[in-house]
PDB file of C-alpha atoms and ligand atoms in Angstrom:
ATOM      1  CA  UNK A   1      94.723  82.841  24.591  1.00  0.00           C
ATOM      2  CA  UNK A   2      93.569  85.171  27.319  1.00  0.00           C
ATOM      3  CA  UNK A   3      93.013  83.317  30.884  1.00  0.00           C
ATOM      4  CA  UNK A   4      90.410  83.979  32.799  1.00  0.00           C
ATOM      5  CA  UNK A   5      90.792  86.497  35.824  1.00  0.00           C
ATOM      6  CA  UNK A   6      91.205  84.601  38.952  1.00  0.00           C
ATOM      7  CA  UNK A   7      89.762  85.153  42.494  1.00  0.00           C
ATOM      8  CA  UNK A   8      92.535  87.151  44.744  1.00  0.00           C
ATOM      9  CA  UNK A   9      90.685  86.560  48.216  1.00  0.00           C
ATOM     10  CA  UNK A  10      90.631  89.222  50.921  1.00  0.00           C
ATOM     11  CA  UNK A  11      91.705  88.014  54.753  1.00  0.00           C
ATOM     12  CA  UNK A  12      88.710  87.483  55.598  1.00  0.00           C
ATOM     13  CA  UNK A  13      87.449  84.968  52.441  1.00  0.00           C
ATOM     14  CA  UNK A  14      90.537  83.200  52.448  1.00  0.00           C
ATOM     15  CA  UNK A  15      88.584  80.113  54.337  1.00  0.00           C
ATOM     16  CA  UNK A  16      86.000  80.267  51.147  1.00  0.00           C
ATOM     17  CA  UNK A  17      88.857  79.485  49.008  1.00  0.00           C
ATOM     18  CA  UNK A  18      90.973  77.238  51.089  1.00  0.00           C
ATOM     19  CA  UNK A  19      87.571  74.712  51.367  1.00  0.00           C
ATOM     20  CA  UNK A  20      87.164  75.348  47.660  1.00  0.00           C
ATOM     21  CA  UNK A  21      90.237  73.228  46.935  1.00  0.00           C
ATOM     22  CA  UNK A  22      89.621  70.629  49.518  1.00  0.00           C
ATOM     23  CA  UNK A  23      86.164  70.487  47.472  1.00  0.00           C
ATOM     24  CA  UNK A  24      84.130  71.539  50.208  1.00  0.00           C
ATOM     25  CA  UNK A  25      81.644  74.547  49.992  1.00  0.00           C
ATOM     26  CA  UNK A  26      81.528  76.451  53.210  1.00  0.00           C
ATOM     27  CA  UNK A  27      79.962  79.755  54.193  1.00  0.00           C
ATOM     28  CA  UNK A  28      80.011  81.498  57.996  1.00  0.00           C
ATOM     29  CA  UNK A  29      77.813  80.653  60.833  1.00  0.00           C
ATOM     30  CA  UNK A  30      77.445  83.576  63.443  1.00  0.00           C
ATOM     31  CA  UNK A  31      78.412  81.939  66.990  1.00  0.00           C
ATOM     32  CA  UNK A  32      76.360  84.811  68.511  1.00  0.00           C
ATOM     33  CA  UNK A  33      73.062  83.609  67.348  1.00  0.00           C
ATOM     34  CA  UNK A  34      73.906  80.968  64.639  1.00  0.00           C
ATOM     35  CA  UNK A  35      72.401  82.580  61.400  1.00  0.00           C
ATOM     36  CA  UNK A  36      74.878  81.771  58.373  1.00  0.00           C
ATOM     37  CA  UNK A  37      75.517  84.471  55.754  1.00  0.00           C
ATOM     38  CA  UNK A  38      77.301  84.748  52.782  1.00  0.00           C
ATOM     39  CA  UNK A  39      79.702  86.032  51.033  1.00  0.00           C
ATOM     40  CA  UNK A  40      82.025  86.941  53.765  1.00  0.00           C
ATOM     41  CA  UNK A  41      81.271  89.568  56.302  1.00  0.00           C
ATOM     42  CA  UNK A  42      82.921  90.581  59.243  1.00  0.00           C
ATOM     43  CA  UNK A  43      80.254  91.173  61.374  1.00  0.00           C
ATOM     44  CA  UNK A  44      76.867  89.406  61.190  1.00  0.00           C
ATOM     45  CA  UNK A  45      74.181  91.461  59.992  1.00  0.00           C
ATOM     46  CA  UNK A  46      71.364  89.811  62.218  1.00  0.00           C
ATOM     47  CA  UNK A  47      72.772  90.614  65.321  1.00  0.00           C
ATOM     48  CA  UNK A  48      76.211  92.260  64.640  1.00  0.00           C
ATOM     49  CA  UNK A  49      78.773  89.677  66.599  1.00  0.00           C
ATOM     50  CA  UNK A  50      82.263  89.445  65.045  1.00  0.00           C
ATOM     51  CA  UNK A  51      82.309  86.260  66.275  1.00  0.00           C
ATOM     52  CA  UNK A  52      82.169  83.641  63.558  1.00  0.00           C
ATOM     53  CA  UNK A  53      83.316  80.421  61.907  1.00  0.00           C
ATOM     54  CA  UNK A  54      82.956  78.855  58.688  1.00  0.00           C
ATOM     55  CA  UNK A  55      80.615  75.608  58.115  1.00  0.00           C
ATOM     56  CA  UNK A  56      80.296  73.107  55.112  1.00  0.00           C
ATOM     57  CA  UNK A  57      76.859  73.039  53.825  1.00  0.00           C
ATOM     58  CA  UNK A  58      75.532  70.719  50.801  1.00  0.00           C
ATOM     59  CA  UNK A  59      75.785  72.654  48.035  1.00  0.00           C
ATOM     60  CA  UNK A  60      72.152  71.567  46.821  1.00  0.00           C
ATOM     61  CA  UNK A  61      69.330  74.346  46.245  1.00  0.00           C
ATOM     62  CA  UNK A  62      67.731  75.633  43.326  1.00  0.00           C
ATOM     63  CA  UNK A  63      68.260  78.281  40.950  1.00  0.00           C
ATOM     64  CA  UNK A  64      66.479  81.499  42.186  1.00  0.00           C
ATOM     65  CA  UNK A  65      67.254  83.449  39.399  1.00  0.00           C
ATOM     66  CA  UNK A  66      69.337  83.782  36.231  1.00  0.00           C
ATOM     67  CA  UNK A  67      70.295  85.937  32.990  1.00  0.00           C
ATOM     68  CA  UNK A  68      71.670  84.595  29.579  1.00  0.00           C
ATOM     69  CA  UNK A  69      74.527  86.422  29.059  1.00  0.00           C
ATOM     70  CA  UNK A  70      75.431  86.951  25.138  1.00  0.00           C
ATOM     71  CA  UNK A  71      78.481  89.590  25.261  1.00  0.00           C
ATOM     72  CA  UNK A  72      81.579  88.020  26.626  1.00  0.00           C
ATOM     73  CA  UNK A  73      82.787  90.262  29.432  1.00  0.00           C
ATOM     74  CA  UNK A  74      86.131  89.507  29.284  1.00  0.00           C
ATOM     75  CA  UNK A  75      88.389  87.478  26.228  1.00  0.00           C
ATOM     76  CA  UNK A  76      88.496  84.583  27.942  1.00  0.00           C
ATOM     77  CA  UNK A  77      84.835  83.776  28.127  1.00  0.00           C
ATOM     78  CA  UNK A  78      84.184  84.012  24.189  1.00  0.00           C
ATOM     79  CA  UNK A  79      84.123  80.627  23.354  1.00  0.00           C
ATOM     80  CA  UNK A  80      81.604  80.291  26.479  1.00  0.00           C
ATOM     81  CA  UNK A  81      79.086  82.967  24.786  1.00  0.00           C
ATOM     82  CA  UNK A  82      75.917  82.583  25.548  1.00  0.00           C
ATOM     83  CA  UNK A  83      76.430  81.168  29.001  1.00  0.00           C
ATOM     84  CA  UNK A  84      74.114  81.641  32.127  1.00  0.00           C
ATOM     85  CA  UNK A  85      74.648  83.422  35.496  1.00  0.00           C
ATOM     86  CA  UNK A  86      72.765  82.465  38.020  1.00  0.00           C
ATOM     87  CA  UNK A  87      71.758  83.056  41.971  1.00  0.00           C
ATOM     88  CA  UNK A  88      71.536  79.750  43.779  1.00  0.00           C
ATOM     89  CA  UNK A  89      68.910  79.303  46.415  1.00  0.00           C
ATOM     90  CA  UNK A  90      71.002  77.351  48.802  1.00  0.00           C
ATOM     91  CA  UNK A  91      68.852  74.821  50.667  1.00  0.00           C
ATOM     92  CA  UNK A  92      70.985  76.319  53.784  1.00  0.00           C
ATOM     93  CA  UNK A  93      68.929  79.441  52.769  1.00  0.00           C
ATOM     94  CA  UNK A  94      71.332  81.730  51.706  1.00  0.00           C
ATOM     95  CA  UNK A  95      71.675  82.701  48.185  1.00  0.00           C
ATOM     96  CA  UNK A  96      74.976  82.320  45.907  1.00  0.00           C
ATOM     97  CA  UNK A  97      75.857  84.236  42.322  1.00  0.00           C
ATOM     98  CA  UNK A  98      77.372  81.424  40.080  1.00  0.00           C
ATOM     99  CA  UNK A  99      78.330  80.517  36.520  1.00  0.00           C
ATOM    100  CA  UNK A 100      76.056  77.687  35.408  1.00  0.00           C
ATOM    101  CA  UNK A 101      77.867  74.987  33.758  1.00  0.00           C
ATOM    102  CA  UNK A 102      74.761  74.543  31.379  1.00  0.00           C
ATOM    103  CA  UNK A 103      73.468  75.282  28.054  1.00  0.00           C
ATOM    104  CA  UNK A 104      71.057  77.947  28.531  1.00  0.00           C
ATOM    105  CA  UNK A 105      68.129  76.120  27.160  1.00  0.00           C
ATOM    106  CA  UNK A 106      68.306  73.882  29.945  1.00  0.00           C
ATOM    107  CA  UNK A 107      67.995  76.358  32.795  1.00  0.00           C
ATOM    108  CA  UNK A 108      64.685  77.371  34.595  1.00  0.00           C
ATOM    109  CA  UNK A 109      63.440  79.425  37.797  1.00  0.00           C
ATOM    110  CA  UNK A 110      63.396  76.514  40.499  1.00  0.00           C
ATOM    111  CA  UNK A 111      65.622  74.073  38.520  1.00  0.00           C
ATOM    112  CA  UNK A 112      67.857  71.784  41.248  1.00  0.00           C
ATOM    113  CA  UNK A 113      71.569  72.793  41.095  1.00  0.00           C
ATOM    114  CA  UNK A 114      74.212  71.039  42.806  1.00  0.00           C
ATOM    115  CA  UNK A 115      78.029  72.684  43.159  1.00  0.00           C
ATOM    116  CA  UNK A 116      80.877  71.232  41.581  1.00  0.00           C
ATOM    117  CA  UNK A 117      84.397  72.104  42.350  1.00  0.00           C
ATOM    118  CA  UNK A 118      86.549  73.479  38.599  1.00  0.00           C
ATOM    119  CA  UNK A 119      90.227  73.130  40.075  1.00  0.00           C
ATOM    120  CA  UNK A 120      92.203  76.035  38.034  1.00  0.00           C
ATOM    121  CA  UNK A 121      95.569  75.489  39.562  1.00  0.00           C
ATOM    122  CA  UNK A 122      97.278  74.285  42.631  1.00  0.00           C
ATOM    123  CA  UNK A 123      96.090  78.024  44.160  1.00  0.00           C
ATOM    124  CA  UNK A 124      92.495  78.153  42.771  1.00  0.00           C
ATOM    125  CA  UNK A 125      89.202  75.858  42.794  1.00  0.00           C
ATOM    126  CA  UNK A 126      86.204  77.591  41.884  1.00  0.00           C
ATOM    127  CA  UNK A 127      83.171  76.653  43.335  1.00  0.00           C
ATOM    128  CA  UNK A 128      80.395  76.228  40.793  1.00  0.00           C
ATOM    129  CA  UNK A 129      76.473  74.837  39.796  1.00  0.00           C
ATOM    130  CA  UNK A 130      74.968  72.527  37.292  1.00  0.00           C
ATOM    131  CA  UNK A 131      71.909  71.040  36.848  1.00  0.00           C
ATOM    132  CA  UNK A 132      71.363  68.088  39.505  1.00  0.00           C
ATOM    133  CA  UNK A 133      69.333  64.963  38.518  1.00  0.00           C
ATOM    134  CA  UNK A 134      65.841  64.632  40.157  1.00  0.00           C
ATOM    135  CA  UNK A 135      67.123  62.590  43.591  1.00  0.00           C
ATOM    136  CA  UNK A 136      64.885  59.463  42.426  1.00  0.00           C
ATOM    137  CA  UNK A 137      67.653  59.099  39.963  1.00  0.00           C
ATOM    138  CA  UNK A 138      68.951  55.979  41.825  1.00  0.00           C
ATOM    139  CA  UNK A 139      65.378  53.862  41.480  1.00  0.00           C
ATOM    140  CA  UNK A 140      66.018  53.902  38.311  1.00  0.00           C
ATOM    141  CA  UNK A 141      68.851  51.870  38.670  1.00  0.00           C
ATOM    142  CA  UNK A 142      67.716  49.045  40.491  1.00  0.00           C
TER     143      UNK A 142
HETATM  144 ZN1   ZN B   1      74.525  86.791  64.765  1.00  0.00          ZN
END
């Protein structure tokens, strides 16, 4: 069985990763002027400080975009065939590229995804979206 290639982070994502396995998502916040961005830059593209930090956000948004992918890219991903790839709207307004955890038929422009955290190994967590339940979810129960 093939595995799956595996994210080999650069310096500067490192932090990505390293909040991936604690289960938090976190992207950078530009101390210059505070505008977040991601994925990882070194300099901000708003006002070009290389001073930054990183900063958990939800992980809620909505899907902005997807494609149905039927050819497996790599072995691994076969048995996965069709899945979806999607770009996340994050309500922290950036925008994410993701594997959707979901049967195709259930995905839709504007859908509301939460992230999820797929621990690999002890050295990789990837952060990635499903489907979240409308948040009204919990009147149900009472
Ligand atoms: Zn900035």
């Amino acid at each position: 069985m093939n595995r799956a290639p595996l994210p080999d982070p650069s310096a500067l994502a490192e932090g990505f990763w390293a909040a991936a396995r604690q289960g938090r998502l976190v992207i950078q916040r530009c101390h210059a002027c505070g505008v977040l961005r991601h994925y990882p830059q070194p300099r901000c593209p708003h006002c070009q400080s290389s001073d930054w930090g990183w900063t958990e956000i939800t992980g809620r948004g909505v899907i902005h975009s997807f494609t149905v992918t039927h050819q497996a890219f790599h072995p691994s991903w076969a048995d996965r065939v069709p899945y979806v790839v999607a770009t996340v709207e994050l309500d922290d307004a950036v925008r994410m590229v993701t594997d959707l955890d979901e049967p195709a038929e259930m995905v839709a422009i504007d859908a509301p995804v939460e992230v999820f955290f797929d621990r690999i190994d002890d050295e990789h967590t990837l952060p990635r979206f499903r489907i979240r339940q409308p948040d009204n979810a919990d009147e149900q129960t009472r």
